[in-house]
Coordinates of C-alpha atoms (C1' of nucleotides) in Angstrom, one line a residue:
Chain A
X10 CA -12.1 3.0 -22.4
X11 CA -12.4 4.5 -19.1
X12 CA -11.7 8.5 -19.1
X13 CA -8.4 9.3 -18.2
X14 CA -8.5 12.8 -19.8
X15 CA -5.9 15.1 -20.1
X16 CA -5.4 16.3 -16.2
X17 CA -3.3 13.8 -14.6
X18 CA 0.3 14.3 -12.9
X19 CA 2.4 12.3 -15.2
X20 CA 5.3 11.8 -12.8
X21 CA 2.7 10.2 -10.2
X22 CA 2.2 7.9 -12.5
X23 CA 5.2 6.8 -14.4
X24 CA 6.2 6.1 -10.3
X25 CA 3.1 3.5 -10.0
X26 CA 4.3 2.3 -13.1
X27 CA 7.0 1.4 -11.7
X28 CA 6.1 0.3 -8.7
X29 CA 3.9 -2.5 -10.3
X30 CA 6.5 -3.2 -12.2
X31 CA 8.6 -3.9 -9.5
X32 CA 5.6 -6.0 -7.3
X33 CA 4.9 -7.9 -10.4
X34 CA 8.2 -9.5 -10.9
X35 CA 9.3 -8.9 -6.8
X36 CA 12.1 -7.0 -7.3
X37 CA 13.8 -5.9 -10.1
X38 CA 17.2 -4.0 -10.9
X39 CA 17.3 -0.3 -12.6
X40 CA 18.0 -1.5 -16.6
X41 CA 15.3 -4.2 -16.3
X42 CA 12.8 -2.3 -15.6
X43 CA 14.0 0.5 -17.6
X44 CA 13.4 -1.7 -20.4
X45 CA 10.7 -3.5 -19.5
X46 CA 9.1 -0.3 -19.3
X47 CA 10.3 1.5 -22.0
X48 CA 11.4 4.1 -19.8
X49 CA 15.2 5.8 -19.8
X50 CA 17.5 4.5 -17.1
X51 CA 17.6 7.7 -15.5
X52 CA 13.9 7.8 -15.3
X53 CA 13.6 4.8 -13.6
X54 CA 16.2 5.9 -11.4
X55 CA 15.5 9.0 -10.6
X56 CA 12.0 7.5 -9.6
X57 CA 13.3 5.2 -7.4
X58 CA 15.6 7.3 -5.4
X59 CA 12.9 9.4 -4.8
X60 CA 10.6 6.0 -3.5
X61 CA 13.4 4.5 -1.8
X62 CA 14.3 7.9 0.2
X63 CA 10.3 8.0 1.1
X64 CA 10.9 4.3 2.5
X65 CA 7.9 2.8 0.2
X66 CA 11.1 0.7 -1.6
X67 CA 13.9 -1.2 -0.1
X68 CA 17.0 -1.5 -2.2
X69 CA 19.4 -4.3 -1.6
X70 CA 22.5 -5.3 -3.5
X71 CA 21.5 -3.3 -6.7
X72 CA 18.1 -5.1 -6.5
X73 CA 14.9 -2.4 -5.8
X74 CA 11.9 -4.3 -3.9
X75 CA 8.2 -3.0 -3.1
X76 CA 8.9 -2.0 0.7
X77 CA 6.3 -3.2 3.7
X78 CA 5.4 0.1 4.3
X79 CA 2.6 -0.4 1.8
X80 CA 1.4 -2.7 4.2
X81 CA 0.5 0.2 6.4
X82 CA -1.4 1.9 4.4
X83 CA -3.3 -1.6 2.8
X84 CA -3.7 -2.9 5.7
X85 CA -5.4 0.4 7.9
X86 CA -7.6 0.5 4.5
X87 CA -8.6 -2.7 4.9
X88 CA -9.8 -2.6 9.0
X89 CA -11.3 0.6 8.4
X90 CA -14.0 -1.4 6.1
X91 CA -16.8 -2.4 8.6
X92 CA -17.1 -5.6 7.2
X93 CA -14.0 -6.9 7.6
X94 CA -13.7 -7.7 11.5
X95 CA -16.8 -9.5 11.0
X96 CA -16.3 -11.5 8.2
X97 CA -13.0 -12.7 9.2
X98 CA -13.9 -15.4 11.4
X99 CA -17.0 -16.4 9.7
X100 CA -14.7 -17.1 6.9
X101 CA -11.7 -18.8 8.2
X102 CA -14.6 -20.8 10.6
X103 CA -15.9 -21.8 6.2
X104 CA -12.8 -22.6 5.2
X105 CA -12.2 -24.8 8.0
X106 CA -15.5 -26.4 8.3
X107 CA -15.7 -27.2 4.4
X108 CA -12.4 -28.1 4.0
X109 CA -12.2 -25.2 0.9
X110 CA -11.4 -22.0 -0.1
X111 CA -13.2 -18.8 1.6
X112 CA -13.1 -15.6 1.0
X113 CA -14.2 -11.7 1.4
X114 CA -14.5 -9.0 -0.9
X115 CA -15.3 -5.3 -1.1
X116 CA -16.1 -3.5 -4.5
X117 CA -13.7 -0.6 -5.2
X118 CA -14.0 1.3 -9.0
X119 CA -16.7 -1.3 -9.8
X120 CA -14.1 -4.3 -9.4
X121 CA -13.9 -7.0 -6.1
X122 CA -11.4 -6.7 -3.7
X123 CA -10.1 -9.6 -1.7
X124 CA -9.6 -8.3 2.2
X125 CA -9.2 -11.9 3.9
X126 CA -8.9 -15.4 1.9
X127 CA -8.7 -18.5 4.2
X128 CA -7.5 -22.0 3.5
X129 CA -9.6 -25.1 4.2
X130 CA -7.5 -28.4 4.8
X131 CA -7.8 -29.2 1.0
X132 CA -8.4 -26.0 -0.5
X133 CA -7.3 -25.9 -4.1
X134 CA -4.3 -23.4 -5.1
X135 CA -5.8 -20.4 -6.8
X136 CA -4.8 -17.1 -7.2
X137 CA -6.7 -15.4 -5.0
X138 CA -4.9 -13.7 -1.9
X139 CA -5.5 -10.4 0.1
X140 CA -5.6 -7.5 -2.5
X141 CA -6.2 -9.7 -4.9
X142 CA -8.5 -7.7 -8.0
X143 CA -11.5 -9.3 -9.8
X144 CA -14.0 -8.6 -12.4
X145 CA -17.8 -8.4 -10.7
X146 CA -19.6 -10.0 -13.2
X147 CA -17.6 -13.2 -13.3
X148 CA -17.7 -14.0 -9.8
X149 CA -20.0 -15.4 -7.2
X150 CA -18.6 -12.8 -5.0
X151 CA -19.2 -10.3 -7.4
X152 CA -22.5 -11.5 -8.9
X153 CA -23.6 -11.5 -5.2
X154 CA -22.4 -7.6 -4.5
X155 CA -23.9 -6.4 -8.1
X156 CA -27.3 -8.0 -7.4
X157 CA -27.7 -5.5 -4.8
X158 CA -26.3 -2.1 -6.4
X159 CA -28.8 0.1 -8.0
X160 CA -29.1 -0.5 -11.4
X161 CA -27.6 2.5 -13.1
X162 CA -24.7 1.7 -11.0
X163 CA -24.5 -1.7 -12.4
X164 CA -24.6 -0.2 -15.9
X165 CA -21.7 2.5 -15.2
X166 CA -19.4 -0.6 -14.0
X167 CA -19.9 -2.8 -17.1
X168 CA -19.5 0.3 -18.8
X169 CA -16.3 0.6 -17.6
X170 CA -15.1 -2.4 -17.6
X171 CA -17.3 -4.7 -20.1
X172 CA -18.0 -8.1 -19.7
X173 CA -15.0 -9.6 -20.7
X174 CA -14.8 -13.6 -21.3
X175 CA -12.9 -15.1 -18.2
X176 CA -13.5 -18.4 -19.4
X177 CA -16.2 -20.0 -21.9
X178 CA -19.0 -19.9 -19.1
X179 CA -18.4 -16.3 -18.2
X180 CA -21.7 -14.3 -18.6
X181 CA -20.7 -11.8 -21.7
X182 CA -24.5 -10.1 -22.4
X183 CA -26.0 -7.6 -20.1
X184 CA -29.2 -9.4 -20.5
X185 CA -28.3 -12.5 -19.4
X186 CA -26.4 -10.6 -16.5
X187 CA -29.6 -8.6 -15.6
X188 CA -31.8 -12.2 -15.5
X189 CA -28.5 -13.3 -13.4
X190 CA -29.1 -10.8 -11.0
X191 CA -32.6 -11.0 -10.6
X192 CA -32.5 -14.6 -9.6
X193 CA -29.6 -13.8 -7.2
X194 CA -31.5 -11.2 -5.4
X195 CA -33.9 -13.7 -5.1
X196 CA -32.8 -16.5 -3.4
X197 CA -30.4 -14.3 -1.9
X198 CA -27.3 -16.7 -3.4
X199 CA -25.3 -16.3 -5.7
X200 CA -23.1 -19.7 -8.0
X201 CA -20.5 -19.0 -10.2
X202 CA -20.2 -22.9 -11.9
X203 CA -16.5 -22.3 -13.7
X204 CA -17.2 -18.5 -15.0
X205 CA -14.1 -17.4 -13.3
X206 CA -11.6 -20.3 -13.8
X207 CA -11.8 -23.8 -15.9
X208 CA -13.1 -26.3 -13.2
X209 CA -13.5 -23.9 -9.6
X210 CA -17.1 -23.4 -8.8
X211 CA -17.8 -21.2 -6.1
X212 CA -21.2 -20.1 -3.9
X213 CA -21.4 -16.4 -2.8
X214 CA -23.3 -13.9 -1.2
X215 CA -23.6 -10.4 -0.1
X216 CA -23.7 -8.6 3.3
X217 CA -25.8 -5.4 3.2
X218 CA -25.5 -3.1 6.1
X219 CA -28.7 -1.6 7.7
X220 CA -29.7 0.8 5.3
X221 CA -29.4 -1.5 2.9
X222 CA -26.5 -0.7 1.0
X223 CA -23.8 -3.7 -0.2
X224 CA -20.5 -3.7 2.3
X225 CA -19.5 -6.7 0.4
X226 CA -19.9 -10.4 0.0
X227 CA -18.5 -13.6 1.2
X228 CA -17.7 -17.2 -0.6
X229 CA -16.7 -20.4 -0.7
X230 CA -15.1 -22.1 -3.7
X231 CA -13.9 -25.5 -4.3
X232 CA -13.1 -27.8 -7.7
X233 CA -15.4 -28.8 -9.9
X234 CA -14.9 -32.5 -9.2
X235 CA -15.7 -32.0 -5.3
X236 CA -18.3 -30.1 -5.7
X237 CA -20.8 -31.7 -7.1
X238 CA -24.9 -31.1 -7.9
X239 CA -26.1 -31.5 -3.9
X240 CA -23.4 -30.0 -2.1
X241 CA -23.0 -27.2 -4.8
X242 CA -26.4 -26.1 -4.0
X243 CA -27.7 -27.0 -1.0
X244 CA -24.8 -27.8 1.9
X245 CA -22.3 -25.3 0.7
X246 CA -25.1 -22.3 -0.1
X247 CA -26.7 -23.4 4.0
X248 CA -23.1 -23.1 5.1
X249 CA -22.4 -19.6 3.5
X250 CA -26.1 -18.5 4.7
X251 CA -25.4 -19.1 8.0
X252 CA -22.4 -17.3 8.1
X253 CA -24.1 -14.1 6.5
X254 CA -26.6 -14.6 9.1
X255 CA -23.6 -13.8 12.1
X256 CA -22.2 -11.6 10.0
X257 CA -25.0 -9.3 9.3
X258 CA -26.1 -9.3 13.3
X259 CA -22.9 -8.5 14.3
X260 CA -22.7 -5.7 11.2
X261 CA -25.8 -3.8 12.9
X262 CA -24.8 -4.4 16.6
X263 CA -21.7 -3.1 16.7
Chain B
X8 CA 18.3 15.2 9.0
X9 CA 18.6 12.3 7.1
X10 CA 20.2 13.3 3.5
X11 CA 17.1 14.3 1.1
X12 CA 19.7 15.9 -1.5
X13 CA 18.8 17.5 -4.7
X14 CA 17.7 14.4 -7.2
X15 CA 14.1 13.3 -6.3
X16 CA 10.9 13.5 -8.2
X17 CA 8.8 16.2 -6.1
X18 CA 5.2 15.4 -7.5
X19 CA 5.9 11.7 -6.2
X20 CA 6.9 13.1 -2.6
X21 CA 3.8 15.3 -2.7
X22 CA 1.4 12.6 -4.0
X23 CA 2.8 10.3 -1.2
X24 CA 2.3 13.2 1.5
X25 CA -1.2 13.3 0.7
X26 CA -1.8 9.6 0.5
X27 CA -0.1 9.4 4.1
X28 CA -2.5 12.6 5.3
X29 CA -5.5 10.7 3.9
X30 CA -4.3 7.7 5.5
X31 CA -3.8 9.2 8.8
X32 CA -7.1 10.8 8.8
X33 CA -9.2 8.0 7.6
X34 CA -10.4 10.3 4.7
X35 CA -11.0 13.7 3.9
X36 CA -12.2 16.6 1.5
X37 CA -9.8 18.4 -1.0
X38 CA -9.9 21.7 1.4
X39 CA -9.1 20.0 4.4
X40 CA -6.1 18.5 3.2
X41 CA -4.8 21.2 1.1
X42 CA -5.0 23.5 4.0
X43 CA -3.7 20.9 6.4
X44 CA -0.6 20.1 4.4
X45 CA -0.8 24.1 3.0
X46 CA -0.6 23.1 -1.0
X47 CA -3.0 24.9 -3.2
X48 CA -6.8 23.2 -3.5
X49 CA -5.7 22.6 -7.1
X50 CA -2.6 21.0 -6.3
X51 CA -4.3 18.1 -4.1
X52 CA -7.4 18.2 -6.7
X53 CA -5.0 16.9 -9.5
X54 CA -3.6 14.6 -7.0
X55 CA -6.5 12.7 -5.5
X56 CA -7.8 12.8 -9.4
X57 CA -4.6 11.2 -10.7
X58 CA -4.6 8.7 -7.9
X59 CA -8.4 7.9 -8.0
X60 CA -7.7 7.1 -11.4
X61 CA -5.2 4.6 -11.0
X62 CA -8.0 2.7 -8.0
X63 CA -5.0 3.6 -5.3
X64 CA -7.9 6.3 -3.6
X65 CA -11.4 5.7 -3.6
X66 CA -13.9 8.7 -3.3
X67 CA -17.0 8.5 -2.0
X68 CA -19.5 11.5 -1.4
X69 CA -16.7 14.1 -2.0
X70 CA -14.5 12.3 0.6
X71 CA -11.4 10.6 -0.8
X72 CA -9.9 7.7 1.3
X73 CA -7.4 5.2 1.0
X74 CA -7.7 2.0 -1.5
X75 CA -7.5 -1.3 -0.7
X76 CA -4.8 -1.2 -4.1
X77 CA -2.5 -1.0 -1.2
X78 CA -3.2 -4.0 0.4
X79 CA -2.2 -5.7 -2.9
X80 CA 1.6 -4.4 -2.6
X81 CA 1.6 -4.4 1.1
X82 CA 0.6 -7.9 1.7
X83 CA 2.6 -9.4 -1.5
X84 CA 6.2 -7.2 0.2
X85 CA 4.8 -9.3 3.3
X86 CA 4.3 -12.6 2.2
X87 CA 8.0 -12.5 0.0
X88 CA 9.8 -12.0 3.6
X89 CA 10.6 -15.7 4.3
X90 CA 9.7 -14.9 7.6
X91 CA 6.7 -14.6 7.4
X92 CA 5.6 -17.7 6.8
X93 CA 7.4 -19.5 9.5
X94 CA 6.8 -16.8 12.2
X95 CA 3.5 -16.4 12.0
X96 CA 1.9 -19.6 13.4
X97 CA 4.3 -19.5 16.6
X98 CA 3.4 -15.7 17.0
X99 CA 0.0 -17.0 16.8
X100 CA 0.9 -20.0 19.3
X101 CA 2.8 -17.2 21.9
X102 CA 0.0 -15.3 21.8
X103 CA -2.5 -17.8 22.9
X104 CA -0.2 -19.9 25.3
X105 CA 0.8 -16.7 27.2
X106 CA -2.2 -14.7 26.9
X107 CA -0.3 -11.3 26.2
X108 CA 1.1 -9.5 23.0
X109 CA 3.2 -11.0 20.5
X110 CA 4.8 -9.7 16.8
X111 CA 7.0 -10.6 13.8
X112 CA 9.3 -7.7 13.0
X113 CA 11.9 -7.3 10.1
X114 CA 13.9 -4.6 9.3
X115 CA 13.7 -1.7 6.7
X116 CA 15.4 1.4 6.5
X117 CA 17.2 1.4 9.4
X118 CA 13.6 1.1 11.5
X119 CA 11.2 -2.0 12.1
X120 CA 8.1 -2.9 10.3
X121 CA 5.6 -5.1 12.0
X122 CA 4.4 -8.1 9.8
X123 CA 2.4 -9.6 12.0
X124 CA 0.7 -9.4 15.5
X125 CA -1.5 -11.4 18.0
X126 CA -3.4 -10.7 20.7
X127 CA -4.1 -13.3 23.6
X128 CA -6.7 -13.1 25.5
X129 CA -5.2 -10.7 28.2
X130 CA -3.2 -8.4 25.7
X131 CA -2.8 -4.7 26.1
X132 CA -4.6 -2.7 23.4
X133 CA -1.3 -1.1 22.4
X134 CA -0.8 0.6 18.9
X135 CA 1.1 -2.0 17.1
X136 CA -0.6 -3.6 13.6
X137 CA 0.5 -4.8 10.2
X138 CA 2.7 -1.9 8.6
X139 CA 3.3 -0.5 11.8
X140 CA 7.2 1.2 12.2
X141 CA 9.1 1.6 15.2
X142 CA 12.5 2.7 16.1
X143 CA 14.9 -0.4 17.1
X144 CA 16.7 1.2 19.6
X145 CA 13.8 1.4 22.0
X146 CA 12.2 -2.1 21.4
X147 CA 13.3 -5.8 22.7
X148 CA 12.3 -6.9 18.6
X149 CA 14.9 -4.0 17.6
X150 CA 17.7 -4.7 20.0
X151 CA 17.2 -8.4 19.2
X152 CA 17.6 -7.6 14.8
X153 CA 20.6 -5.0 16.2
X154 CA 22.6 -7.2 18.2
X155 CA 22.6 -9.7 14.8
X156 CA 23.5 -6.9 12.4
X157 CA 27.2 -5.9 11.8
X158 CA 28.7 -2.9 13.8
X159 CA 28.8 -0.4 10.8
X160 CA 25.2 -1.2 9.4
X161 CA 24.2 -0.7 13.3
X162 CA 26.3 2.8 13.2
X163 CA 24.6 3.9 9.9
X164 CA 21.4 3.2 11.6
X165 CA 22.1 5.8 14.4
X166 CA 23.3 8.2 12.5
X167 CA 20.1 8.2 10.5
X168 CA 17.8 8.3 13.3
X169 CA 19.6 8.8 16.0
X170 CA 18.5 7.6 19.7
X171 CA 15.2 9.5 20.5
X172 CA 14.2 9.1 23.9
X173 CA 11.0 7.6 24.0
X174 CA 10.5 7.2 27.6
X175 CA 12.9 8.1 30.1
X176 CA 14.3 4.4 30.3
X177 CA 15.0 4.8 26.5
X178 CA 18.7 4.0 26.0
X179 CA 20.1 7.3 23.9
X180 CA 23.9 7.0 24.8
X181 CA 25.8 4.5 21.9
X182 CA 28.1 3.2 24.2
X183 CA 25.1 2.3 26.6
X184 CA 23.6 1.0 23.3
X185 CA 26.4 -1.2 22.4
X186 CA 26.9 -3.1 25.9
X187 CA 23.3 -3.8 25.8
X188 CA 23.9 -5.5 22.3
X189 CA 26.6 -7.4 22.9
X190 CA 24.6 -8.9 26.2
X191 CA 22.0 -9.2 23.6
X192 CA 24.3 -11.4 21.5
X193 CA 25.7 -13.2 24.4
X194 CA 22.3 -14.4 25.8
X195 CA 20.0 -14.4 22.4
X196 CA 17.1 -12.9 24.2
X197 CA 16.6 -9.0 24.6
X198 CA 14.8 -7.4 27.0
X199 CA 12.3 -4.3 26.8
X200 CA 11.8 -2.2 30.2
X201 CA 9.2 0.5 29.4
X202 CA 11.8 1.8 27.2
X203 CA 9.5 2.1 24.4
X204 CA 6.0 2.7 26.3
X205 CA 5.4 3.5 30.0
X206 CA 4.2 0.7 31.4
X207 CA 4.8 -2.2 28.6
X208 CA 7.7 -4.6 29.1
X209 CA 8.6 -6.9 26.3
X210 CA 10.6 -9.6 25.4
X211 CA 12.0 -10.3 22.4
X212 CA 14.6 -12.8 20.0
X213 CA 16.1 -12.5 16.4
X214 CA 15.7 -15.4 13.6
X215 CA 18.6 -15.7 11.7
X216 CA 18.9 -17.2 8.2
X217 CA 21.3 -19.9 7.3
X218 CA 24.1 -17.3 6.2
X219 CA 23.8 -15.9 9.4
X220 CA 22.0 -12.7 8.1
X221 CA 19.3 -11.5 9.8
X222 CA 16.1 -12.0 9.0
X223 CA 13.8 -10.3 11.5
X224 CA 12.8 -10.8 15.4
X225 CA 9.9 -12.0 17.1
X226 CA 8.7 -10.7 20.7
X227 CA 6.3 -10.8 23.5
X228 CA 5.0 -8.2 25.6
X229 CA 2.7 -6.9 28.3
X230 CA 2.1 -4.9 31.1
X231 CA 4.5 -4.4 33.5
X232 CA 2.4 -4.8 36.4
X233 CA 1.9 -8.7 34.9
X234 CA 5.0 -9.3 34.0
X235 CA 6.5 -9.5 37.5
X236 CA 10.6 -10.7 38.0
X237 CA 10.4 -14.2 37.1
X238 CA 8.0 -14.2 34.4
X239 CA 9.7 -11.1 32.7
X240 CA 13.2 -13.1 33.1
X241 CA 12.5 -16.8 32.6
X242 CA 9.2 -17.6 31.6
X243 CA 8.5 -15.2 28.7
X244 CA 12.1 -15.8 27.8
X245 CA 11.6 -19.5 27.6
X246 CA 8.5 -19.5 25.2
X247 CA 10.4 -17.0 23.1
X248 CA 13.5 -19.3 23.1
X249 CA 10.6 -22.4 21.9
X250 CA 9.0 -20.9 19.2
X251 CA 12.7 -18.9 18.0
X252 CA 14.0 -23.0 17.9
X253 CA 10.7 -24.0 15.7
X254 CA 10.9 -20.8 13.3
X255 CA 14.9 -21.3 12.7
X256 CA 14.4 -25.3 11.3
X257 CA 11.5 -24.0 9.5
X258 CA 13.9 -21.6 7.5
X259 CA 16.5 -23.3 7.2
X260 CA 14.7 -26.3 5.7
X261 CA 12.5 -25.1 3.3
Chain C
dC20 C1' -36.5 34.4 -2.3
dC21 C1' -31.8 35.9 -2.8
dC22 C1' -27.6 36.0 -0.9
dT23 C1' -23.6 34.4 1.6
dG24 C1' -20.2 30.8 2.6
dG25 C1' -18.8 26.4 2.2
dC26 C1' -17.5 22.8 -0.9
dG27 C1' -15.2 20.4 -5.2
dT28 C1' -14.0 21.5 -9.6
dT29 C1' -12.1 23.9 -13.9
dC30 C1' -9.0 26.8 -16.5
dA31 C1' -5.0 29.2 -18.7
dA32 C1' -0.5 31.1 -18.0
dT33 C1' 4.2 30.5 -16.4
dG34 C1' 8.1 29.1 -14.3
dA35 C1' 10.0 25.5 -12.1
dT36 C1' 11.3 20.7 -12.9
dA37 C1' 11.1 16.1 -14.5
dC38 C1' 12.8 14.0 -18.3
dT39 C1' 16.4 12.8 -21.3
dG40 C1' 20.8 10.5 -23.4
dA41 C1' 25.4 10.5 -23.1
dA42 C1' 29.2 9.9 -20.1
dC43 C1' 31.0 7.9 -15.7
dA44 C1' 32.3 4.2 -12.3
dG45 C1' 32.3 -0.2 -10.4
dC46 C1' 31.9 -4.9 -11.2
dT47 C1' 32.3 -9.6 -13.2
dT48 C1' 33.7 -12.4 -17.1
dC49 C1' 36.0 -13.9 -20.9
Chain D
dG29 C1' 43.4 -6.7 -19.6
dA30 C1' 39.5 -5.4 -21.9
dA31 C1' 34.7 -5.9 -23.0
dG32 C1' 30.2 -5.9 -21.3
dC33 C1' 27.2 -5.7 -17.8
dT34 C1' 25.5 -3.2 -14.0
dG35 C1' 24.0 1.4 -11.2
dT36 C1' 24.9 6.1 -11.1
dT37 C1' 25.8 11.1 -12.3
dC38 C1' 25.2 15.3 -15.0
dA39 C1' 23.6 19.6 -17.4
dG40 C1' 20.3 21.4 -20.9
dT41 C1' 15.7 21.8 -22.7
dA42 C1' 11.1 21.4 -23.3
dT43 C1' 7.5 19.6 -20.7
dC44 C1' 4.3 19.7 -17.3
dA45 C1' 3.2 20.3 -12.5
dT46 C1' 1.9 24.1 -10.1
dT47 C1' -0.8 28.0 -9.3
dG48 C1' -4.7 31.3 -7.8
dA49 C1' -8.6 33.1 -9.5
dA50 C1' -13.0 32.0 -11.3
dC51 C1' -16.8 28.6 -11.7
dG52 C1' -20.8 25.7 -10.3
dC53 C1' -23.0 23.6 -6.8
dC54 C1' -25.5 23.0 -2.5
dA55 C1' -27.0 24.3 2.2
dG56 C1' -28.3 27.7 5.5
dG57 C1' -30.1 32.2 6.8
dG58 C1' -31.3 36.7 6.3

DNA sequence: CCCTGGCGTTCAATGATACTGAACAGCTTC
DNA sequence: GAAGCTGTTCAGTATCATTGAACGCCAGGG
């Protein structure tokens, strides 16, 4: 368990509630997600009124959507993070070089964030995509931004969130994630081999701004079958080295 | 005034007005947002708690700022728009072949909602982005998503927003409104003379899906002082027309 | 060293208000 | 034509969001 106490505004979030609900299945009438939520109909639509009048939802023909305004506010979050303008074209330049999947995160309420998730030529189809959440600990990405938070910090995120199984190579003991760590900040890379997802491996590592604290990570990641022992660890860690190297020089210059 | 009649779920319209102050700001303290938007300090305290705890604020150092949670619904409402897609690589394309400005717009609530934008090398720093809204009265993308919409939905429009003057060559008369649209239907291309901003001329065409429904606009745009007679009239026009023919067979097959 | 002024946070009371479920209206379908 | 599905409206009630004052904290200055 988290916290979530007793002071909370309840309306707020029965509306996020719905919301989701509504992002989830992309658009949704009032009965359906009255039920799926187990919410009354007038609930629901009393809710949505009150969203669609505030133009964050678009109705049409008795169908509710999740509006583009949201885009505003995601997007503006998203430039404001220093690392982003940066790490953009490092990682489209990745994705295009290696053919894969590349990426950029930021660590919000001790989970990753993807800002900016480029396609190589035969990148495989995962889920990942801007906004996209992941758990830190089964990541390369993440792996990569935890090696370099202070250790209680560290501790209060898998206290949060535990170390759930993602798949059967997913590092579940603190230990074992500790050790992971150390060897991380020490070669300054970090390799998630199929932690994440059955057959994607994936090479990470973090970019630190000048006082040394973690403004996020970058990676590539590829299928298991492609990315075998040398280019696993050697050509794909060189290429995502290089790319922290820009990234970080244009980070403190700027 | 729009309508904003009795049914609507307060707390939601308050939590929103905060999210939109914190947004604006970039982030901020509990005080100066309770006395900017004069609630009580407890008020936005429960607030910024309730949304902190659902990851849609972040807090760091006693300043609360917007989550990247947003970027989640903002760029999934994006991507769905079967637009997007299409329009994007030829906004792209514009933007590099001309050197100047160039967007994908759709329509929402009566206004328009950026999806996309590029900058070629030349553009004006101008304040459109991703999430961006603007009134369609006053822009070549709006005129262009107006001319294609049916008279009553374009009446309805009005009388929600009405015709602001944005700069004195801002057409606020409907009648003025509605010769301009029908020229607008007649030639497919609309045209932007500083009506919007002092000094910025654009150029701009609808995409229409198979049904003949609109589905948003794409423009170009620039400084006047570039976009002398014939490039304003013909040559803009013509790379608009290109990229409008390459987005409609994209749509309608596939 | 204490005291003031700023901050974010907590608390308990209260009155507004969000929730509720049944009834309504418009639609398609059988 | 009626049954079943929508989205929508309504009025009462108990919930719960709101409130302002009090608290704890830190920095600065007397």
């Amino acid at each position: 368990m988290t916290d979530s106490g007793t002071p909370a505004v309840k309306s707020v979030e029965t509306a996020f509630r719905i919301i989701e609900a509504l992002h989830e299945r992309g658009g949704a009438g009032v009965t359906e997600l009255a039920s799926a939520l187990s919410f009354p109909k007038s609930t629901v639509h009393n809710h949505l009124q009150t969203l669609e009048r505030n133009e964050y939802v678009v109705k049409a023909d008795d169908t509710y959507r999740v509006g583009c305004r949201f885009l505003e506010l995601g997007a503006h979050a998203r430039d404001r993070r220093p690392i982003y303008e940066v790490a953009r074209p490092e990682v489209d330049r990745i994705a295009e070089e290696t053919g894969e999947l590349s990426g950029v995160v930021v660590e919000e309420h001790g989970r990753g964030v993807f800002l900016h998730r480029a396609k190589g030529e035969r990148a495989v189809h995962v889920d990942t995509y801007a906004g996209k959440r992941i758990y830190l600990h089964g990541a390369a990405l993440g792996k990569a931004i935890l090696a370099h938070l202070p250790e209680e910090r560290v501790d209060e995120i898998v206290d949060r969130h535990g170390l759930p199984a993602l798949t059967e190579n997913t590092i579940t003991d603190r230990e074992e994630l500790a050790a992971e760590l150390a060897a991380v900040r020490e070669s300054g890379i970090a390799f998630d081999d199929e932690e994440r997802l059955e057959g994607l491996r994936s090479v990470g590592a973090a970019i630190t701004g000048s006082n040394g604290e973690v403004l996020g990570a970058i990676s590539v990641a590829g299928p298991t079958t492609r990315l075998r022992e040398d280019r696993f660890r050697e050509e794909l860690p060189a290429a995502v080295r290089s790319a922290v190297n820009v990234i970080d020089l244009n980070v403190t210059y700027s």
